Coordinates of C-alpha atoms and ligand atoms in Angstrom, one line a residue:
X148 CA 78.3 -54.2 169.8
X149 CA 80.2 -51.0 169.9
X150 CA 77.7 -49.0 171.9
X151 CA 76.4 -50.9 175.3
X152 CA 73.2 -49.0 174.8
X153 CA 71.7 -50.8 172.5
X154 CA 71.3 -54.8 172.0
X155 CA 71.1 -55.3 175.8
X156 CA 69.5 -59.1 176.5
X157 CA 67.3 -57.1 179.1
X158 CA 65.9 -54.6 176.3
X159 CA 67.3 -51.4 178.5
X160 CA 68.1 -49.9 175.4
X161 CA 68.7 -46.1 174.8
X162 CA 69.7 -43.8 172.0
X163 CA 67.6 -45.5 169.5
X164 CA 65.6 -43.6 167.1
X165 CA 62.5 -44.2 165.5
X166 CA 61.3 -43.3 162.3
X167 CA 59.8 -40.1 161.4
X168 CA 56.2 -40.0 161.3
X169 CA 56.1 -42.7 164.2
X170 CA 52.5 -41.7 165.6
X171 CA 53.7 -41.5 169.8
X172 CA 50.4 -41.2 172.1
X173 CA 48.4 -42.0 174.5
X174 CA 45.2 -44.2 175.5
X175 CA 42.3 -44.2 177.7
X176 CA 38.5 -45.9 177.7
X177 CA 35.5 -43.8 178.6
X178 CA 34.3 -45.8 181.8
X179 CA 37.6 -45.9 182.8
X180 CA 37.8 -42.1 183.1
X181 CA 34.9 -40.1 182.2
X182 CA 32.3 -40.7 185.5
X183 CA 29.2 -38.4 184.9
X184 CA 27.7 -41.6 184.6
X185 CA 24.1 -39.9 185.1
X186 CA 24.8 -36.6 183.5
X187 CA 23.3 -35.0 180.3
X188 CA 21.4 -38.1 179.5
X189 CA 23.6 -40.9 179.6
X190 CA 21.9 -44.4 179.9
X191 CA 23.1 -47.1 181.7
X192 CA 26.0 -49.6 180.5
X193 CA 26.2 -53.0 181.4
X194 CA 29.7 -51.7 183.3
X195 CA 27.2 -49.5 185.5
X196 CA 25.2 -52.6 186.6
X197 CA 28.1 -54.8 187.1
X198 CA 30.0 -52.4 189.2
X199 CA 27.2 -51.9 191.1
X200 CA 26.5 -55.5 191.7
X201 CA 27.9 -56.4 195.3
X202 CA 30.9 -58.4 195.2
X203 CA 31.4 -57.9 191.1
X204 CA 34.4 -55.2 191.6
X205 CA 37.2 -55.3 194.1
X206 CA 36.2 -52.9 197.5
X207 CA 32.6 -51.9 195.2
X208 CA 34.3 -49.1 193.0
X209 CA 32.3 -47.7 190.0
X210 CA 32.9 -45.5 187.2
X211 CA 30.4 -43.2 188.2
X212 CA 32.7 -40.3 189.2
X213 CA 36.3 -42.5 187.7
X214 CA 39.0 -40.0 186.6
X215 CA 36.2 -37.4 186.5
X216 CA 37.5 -36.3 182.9
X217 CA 34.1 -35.4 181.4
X218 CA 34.5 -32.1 183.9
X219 CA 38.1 -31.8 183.4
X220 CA 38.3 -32.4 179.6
X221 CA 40.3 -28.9 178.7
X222 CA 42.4 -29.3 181.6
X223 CA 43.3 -32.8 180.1
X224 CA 43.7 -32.0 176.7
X225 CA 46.3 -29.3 177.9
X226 CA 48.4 -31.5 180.0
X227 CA 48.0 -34.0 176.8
X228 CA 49.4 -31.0 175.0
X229 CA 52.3 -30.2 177.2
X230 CA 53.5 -33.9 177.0
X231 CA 53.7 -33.6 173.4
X232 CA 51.6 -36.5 172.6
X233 CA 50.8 -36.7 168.5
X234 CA 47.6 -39.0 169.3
X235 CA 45.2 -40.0 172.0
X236 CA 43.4 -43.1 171.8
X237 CA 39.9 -42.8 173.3
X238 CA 37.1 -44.8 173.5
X239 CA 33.0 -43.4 173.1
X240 CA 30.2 -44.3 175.5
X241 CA 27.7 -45.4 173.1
X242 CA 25.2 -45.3 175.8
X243 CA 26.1 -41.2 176.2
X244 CA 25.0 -41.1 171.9
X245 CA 22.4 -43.7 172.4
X246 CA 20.9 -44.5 175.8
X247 CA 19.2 -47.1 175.5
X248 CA 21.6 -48.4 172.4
X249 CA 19.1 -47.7 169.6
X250 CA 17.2 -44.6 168.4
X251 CA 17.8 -41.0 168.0
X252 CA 20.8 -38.9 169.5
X253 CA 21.5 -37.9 172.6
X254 CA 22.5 -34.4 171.8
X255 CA 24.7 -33.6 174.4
X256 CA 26.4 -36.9 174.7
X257 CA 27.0 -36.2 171.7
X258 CA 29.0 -32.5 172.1
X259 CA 30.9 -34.0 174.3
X260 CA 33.2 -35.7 172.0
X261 CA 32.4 -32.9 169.4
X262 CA 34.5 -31.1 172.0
X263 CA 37.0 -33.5 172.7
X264 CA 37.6 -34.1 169.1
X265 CA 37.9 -30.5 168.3
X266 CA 40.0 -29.4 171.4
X267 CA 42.4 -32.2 170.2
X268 CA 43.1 -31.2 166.8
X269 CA 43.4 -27.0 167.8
X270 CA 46.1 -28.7 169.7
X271 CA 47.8 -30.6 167.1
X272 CA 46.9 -34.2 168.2
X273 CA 45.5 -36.8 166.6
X274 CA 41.8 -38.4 167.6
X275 CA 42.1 -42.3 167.3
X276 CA 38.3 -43.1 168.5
X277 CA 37.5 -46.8 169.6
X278 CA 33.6 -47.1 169.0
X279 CA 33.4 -49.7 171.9
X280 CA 35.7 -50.2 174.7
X281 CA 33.2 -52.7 176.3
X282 CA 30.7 -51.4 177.8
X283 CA 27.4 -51.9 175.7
X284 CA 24.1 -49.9 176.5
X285 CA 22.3 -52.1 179.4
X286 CA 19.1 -52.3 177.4
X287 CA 20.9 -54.3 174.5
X288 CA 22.2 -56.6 177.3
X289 CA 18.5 -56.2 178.5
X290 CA 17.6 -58.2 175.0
X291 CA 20.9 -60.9 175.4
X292 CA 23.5 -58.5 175.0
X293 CA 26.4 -60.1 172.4
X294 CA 25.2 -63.3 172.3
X295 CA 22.0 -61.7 170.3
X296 CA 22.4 -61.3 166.3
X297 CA 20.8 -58.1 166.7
X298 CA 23.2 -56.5 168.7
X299 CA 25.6 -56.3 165.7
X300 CA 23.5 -54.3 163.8
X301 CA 22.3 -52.1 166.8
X302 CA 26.2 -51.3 166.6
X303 CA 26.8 -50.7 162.7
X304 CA 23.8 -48.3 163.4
X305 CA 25.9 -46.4 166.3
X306 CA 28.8 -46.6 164.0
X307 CA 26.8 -44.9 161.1
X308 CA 25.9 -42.2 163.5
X309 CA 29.5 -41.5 164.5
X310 CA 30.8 -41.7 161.2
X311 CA 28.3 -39.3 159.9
X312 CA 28.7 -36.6 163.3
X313 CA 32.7 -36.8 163.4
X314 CA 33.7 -38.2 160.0
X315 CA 35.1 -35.3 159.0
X316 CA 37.9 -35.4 161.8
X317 CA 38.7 -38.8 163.3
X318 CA 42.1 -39.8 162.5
X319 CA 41.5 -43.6 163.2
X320 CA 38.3 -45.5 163.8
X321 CA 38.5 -48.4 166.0
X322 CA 34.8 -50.6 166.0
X323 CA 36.0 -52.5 168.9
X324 CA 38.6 -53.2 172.0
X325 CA 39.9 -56.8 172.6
X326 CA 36.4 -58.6 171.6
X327 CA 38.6 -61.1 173.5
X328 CA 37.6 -59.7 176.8
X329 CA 34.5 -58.8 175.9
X330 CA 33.4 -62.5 174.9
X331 CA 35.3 -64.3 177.2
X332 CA 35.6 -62.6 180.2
X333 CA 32.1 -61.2 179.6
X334 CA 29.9 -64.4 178.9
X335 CA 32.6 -67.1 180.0
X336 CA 34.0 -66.4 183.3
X337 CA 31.8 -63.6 184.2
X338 CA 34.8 -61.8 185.7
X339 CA 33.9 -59.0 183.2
X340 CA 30.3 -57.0 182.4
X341 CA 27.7 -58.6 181.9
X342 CA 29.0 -61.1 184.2
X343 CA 27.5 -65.0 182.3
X344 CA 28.7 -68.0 182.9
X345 CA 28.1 -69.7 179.9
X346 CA 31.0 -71.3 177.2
X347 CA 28.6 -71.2 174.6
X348 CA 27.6 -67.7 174.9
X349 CA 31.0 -66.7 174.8
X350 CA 31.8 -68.0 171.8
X351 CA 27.9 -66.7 170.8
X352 CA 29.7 -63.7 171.5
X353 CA 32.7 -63.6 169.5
X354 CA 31.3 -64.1 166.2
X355 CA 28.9 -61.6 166.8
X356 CA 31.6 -59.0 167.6
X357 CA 33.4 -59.9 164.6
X358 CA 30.4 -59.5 162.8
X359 CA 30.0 -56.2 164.5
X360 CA 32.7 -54.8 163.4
X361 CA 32.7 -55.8 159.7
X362 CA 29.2 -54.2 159.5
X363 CA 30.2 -51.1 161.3
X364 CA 33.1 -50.4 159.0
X365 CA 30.7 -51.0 156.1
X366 CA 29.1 -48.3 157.6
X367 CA 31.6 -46.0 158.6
X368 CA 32.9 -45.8 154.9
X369 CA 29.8 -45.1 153.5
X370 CA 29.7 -42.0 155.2
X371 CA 33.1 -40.8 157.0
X372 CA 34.2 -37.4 154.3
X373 CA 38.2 -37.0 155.2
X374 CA 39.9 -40.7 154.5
X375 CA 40.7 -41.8 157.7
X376 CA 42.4 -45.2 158.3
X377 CA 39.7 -48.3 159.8
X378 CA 41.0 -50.6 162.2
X379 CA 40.3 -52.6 165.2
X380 CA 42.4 -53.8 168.4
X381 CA 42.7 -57.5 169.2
X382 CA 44.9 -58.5 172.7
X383 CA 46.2 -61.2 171.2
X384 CA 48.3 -63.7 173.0
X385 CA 51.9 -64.8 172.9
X386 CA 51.5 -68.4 173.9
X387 CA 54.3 -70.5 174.9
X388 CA 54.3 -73.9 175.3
X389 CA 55.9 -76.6 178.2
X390 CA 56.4 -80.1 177.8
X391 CA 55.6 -83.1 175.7
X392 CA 51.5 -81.3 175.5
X393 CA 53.1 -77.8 175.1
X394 CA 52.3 -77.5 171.3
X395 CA 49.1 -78.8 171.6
X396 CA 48.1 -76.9 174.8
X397 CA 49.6 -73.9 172.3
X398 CA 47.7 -74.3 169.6
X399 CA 44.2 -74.5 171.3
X400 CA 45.2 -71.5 172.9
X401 CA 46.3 -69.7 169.9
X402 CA 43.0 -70.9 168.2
X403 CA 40.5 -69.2 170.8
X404 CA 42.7 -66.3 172.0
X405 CA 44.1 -64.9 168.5
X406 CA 43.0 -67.3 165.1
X407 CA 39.3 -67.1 166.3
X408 CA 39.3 -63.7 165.4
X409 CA 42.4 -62.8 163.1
X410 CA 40.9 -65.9 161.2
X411 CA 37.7 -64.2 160.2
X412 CA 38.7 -60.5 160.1
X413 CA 41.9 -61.0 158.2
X414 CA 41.4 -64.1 156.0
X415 CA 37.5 -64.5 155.9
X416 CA 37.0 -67.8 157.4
X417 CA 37.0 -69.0 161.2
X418 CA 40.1 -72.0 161.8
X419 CA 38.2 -75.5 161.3
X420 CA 40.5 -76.7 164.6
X421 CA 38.9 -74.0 166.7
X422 CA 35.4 -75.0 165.6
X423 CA 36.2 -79.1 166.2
X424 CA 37.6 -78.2 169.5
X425 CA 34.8 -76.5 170.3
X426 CA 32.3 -78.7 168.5
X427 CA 30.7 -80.1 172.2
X428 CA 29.6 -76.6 173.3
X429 CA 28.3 -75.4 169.9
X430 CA 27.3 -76.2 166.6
X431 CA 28.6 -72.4 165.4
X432 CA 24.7 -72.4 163.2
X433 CA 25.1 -68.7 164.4
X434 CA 28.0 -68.1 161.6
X435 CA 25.4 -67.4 158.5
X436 CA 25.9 -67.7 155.0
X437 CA 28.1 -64.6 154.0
X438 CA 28.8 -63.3 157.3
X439 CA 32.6 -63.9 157.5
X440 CA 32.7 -62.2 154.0
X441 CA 31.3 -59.3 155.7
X442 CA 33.9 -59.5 158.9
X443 CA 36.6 -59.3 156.1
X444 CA 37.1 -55.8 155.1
X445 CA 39.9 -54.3 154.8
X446 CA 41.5 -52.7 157.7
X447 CA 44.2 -50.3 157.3
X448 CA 45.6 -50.9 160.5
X449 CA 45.7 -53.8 163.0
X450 CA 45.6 -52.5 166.3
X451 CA 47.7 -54.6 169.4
X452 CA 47.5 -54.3 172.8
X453 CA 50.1 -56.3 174.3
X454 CA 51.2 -56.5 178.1
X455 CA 52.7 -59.9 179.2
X456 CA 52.8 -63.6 177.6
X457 CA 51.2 -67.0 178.4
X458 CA 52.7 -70.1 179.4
X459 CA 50.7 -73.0 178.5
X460 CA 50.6 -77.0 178.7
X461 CA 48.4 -80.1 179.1
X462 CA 47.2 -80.8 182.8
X463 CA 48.1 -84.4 184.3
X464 CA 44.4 -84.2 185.7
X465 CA 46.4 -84.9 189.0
X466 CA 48.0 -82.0 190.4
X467 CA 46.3 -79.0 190.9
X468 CA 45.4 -77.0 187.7
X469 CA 46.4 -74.0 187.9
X470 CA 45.1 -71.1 186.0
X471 CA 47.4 -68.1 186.0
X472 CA 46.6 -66.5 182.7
X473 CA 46.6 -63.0 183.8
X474 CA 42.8 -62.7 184.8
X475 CA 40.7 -62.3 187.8
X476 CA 39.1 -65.6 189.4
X477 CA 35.8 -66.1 188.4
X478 CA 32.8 -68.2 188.6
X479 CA 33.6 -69.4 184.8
X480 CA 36.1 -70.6 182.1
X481 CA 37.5 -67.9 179.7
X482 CA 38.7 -70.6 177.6
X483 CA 35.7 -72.7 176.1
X484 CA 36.6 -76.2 175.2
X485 CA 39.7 -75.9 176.9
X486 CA 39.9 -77.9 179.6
X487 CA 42.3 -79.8 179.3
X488 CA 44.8 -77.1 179.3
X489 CA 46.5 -75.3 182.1
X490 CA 48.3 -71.9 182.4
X491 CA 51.3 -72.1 184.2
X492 CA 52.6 -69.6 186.8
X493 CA 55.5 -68.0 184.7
X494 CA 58.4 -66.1 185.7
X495 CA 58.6 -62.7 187.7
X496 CA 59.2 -59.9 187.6
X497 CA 55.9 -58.8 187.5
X498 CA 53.4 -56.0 187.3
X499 CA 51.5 -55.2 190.4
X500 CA 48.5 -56.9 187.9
X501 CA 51.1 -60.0 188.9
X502 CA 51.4 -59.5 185.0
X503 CA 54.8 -60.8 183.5
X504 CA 57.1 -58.8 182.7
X505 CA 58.7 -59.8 179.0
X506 CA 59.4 -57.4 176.4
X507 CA 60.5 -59.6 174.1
X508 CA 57.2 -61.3 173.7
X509 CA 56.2 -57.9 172.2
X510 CA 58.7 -58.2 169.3
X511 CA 57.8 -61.7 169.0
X512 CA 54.3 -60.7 168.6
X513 CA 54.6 -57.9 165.8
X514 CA 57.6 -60.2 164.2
X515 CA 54.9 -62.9 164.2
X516 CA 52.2 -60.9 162.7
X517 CA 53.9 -59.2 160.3
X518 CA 55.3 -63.0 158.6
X519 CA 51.9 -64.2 158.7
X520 CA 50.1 -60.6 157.2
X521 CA 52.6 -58.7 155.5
X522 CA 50.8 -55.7 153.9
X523 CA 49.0 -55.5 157.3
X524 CA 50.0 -52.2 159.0
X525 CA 50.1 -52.5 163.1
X526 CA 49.8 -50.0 165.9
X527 CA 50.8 -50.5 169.4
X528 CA 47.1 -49.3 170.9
X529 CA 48.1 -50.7 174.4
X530 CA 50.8 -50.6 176.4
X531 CA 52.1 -50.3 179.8
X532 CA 51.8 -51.5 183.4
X533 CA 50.1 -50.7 186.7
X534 CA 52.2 -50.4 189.7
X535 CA 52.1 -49.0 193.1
X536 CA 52.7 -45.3 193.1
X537 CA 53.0 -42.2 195.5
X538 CA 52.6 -38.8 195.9
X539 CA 54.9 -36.8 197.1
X540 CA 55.4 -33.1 197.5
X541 CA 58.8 -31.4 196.4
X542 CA 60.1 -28.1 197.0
X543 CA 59.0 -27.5 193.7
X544 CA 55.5 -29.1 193.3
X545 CA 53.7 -32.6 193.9
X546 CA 55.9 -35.5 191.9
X547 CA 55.5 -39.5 191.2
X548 CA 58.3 -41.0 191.5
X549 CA 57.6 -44.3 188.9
X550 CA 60.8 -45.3 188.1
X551 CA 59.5 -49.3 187.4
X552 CA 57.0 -48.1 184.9
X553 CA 59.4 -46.1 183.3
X554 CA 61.6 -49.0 182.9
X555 CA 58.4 -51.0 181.7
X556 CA 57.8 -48.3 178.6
X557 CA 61.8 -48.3 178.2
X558 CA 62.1 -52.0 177.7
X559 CA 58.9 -52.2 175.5
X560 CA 59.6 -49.4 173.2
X561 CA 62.6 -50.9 172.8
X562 CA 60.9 -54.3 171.5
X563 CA 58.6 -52.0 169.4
X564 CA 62.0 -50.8 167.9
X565 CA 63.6 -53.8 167.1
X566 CA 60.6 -55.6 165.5
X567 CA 60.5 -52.4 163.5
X568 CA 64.0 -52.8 162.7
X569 CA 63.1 -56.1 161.5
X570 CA 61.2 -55.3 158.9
X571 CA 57.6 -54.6 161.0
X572 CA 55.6 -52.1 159.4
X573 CA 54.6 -50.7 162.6
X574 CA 52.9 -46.9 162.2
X575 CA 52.8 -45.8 166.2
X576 CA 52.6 -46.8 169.8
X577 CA 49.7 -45.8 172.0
X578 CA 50.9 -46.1 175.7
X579 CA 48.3 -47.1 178.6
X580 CA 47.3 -45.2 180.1
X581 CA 47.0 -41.4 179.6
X582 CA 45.9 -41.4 182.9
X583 CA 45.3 -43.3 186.5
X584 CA 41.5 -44.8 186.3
X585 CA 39.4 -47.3 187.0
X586 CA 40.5 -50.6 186.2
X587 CA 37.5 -53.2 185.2
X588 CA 37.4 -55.6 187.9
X589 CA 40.2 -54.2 190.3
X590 CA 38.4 -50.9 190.2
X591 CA 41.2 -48.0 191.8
X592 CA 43.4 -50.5 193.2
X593 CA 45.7 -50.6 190.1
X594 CA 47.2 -47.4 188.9
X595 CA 48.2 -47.4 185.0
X596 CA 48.6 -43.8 184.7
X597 CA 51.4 -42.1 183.2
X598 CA 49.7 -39.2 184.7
X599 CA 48.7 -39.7 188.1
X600 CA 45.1 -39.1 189.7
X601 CA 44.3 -38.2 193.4
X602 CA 40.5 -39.1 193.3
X603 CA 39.7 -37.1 196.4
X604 CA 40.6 -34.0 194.4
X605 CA 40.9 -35.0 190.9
X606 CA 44.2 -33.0 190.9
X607 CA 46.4 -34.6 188.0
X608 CA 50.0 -34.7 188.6
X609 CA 52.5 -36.0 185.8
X610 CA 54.7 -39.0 186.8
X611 CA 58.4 -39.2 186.0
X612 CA 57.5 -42.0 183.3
X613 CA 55.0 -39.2 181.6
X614 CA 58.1 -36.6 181.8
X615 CA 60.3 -39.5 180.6
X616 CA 57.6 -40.3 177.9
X617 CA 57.5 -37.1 176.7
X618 CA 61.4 -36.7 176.0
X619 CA 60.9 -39.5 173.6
X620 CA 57.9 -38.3 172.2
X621 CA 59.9 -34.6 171.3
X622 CA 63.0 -36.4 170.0
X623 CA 61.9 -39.4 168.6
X624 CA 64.9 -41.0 170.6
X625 CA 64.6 -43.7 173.4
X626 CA 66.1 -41.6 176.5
X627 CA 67.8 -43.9 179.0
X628 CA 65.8 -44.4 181.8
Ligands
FCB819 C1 43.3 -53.9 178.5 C2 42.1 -53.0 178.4 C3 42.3 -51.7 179.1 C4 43.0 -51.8 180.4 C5 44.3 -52.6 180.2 C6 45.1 -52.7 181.5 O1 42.8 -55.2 178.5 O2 41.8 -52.8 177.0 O3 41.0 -51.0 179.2 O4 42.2 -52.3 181.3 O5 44.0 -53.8 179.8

């Protein structure tokens, strides 16, 4: 290797260039950032109960006032301007269009991301909108929430009402963010909205996301008018196994955290080992006749949000099991049927999520995808880590000094660089997040902002990785760090 720059074992790569029309942006989720949760008509989410519900969230944070980006949306879209970005990745409050999840439009909700669409593209960006980014209308939860059939089609309803208001200037459609979470976490270990308990809900869950989606890009196409792509973003794991159980431990893994839904969406059929494994919580009646023929559309992109890997193997049934798979401590499994298997503490460093940090796990995942589905383009929607940051005022103006998150998006882009180089057909890279908000169950605690937020005043203030960011995103060239 003539130039030390490039092929480093530690993936602190610079001077690498990526190809033109490589889509650089950014990513948020509307209860992460938007608060108003009251305001012009918005209906409850099963986020606002949870949050509200005492012990749920870490110190009680809510959304209701989060990055406060419904009143600051111009503001935003200039600083997302001034970075450069080519796309932002939002997601849309379905309970904002459709309070109580069903029924007619909420007007205003409604020209809200008529102006969020519209101040993007005057400003050259592209809109990637994610239909549901987890947090369903409280009054379908009201009725069982994912684990009822009718909840799907509540959604392909939303999603025909979308497509027909913005169809004419969404970029990307995205029908759902990491069902994964929204199943497991959701209806398994309760560490997420709506907060169940129960293994066979969560699974309950999953195939009626997947059926969600299918019918909601059935719907979108019928009425969206300016050929945008479809797609849909999965967190799928990179699972590694240890000792003589490891492949085993793998493979159950692999079956509920990634085959359970790339089986269906991308093949048309759920994996008969995932269905045997799971065969003492459910009997799966709820897959109909024809229903993973109408979870297989065509997507023109694969959306992956990627942040660390998994180390798995079979528990001895002795020791202490131990459960570090990246996720808050709940009342519940996240991992139906999987008891036998135990997530090992891996190695640092780590994220202040006490996430691992490994980009090579990233090129491992596109590499991966891209053998098994080879016409199947993929977009980084997610990427990027939380740590500790701090203000500080400069002669010249307030500053972040974030040099670890800097060398987070260094070492990841330059995964997403060599999978491309090895053949991936990988179309853009959506870092997380646009913007410090509120983070699910950890509430304010952990900042993922490229762009940080003081939540007494609201004042934004761009951290080094955003300035950083947005010399790649003008040249096209990793900077060094
Ligand atoms: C993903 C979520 C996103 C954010 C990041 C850190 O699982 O999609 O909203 O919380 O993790």
């Amino acid at each position: 290797m003539t130039d030390s720059r490039q092929g480093n074992p530690d993936y602190r790569d610079s001077g690498l260039q990526f190809p033109d029309g490589f889509i650089f942006g950014s990513a948020t989720a509307a209860y992460q950032i938007e608060g108003a949760a009251d305001e012009d008509g918005r209906g409850p989410s099963i986020w606002d109960t949870f949050s509200h519900t005492p012990g749920a969230v870490l110190d009680g944070d809510t959304g209701d006032k989060a990055s406060d980006h419904y009143h600051h949306l111009e503001e935003d879209l200039d600083l997302m301007q001034r970075l450069g970005l080519h796309a932002y990745r939002f997601s849309i409050s379905w309970s904002r269009i459709q309070p109580t999840g069903r029924g007619p439009v909420n007007e205003k909700g409604l020209a809200f991301y008529e102006r969020l669409v519209d101040g993007l593209l005057e400003r050259g960006i592209r809109p990637i909108a994610t239909l549901y980014h987890w947090d369903l209308p409280q009054a379908l939860e009201d009725e069982g929430g994912w684990t009822n059939r009718e909840t799907a089609y509540a959604f392909a309803e939303y999603a025909r009402i979308m497509g027909a208001a913005l169809g004419d200037r969404i970029d990307t459609w995205t029908t759902l963010n990491e069902p994964w979470c929204s199943a497991y976490l959701g209806y398994g270990s309760g560490a997420h909205a709506p907060g169940r308990t129960d293994g066979a809900e969560a699974l309950t869950a999953v195939h009626h996301l997947n059926l969600a989606h299918g019918l909601a890009i059935t719907e979108l196409r019928k009425v969206v008018t300016n050929d945008p792509d479809f797609s849909i973003t999965l967190n799928l794991h990179v699972v590694r196994g240890e000792g003589a159980g490891g492949p085993e431990a793998v493979r159950q893994i692999d079956g509920l955290g990634n085959r359970v839904f790339l089986g269906p969406l991308l093949k048309g059929e759920y994996p008969a080992d995932v269905l045997a494994d799971t065969a003492a919580i459910t009997d799966w009646s709820f897959v109909r006749p024809g229903d993973t023929e109408i979870i297989h559309q065509p997507i023109d992109v694969l959306g992956v949000n990627y942040y660390s890997t998994n180390l798995v193997r079979l528990w001895d049934g002795e020791t202490p099991r131990q459960n570090a798979d990246g996720h808050k401590d709940a009342a519940g499994s996240p991992w139906p049927g999987a008891d036998r298997v135990e997530f090992v503490q891996q190695a640092g460093p780590y994220t202040d999520m006490g996430w691992n940090i490994e980009p090579a796990g990233l090129e491992e995942l596109l590499v991966s995808l891209s053998e098994e589905f080879p016409d199947q383009p993929l977009m980084i929607t997610e990427n990027g880590a939380a740590f500790p940051d701090t203000l500080v005022q400069e002669a010249d103006g307030p500053a972040v000094h974030d040099p670890l998150r800097t060398d987070y998006l260094q070492r990841h882009f330059t995964a997403a660089h060599r999978a491309l180089a090895r053949g991936v057909d990988l179309r853009g890279y959506q870092v997380w997040s646009f913007m410090d908000n509120f983070e699910w169950a950890y509430g304010y605690s952990k900042r993922f902002g490229i762009v940080y937020v003081d939540y007494d005043t609201e004042v934004r203030t761009p951290k080094d990785s955003a300035l950083w960011y947005a010399k790649l995103v003008a040249t096209g060239i990793i900077p060094a760090a």
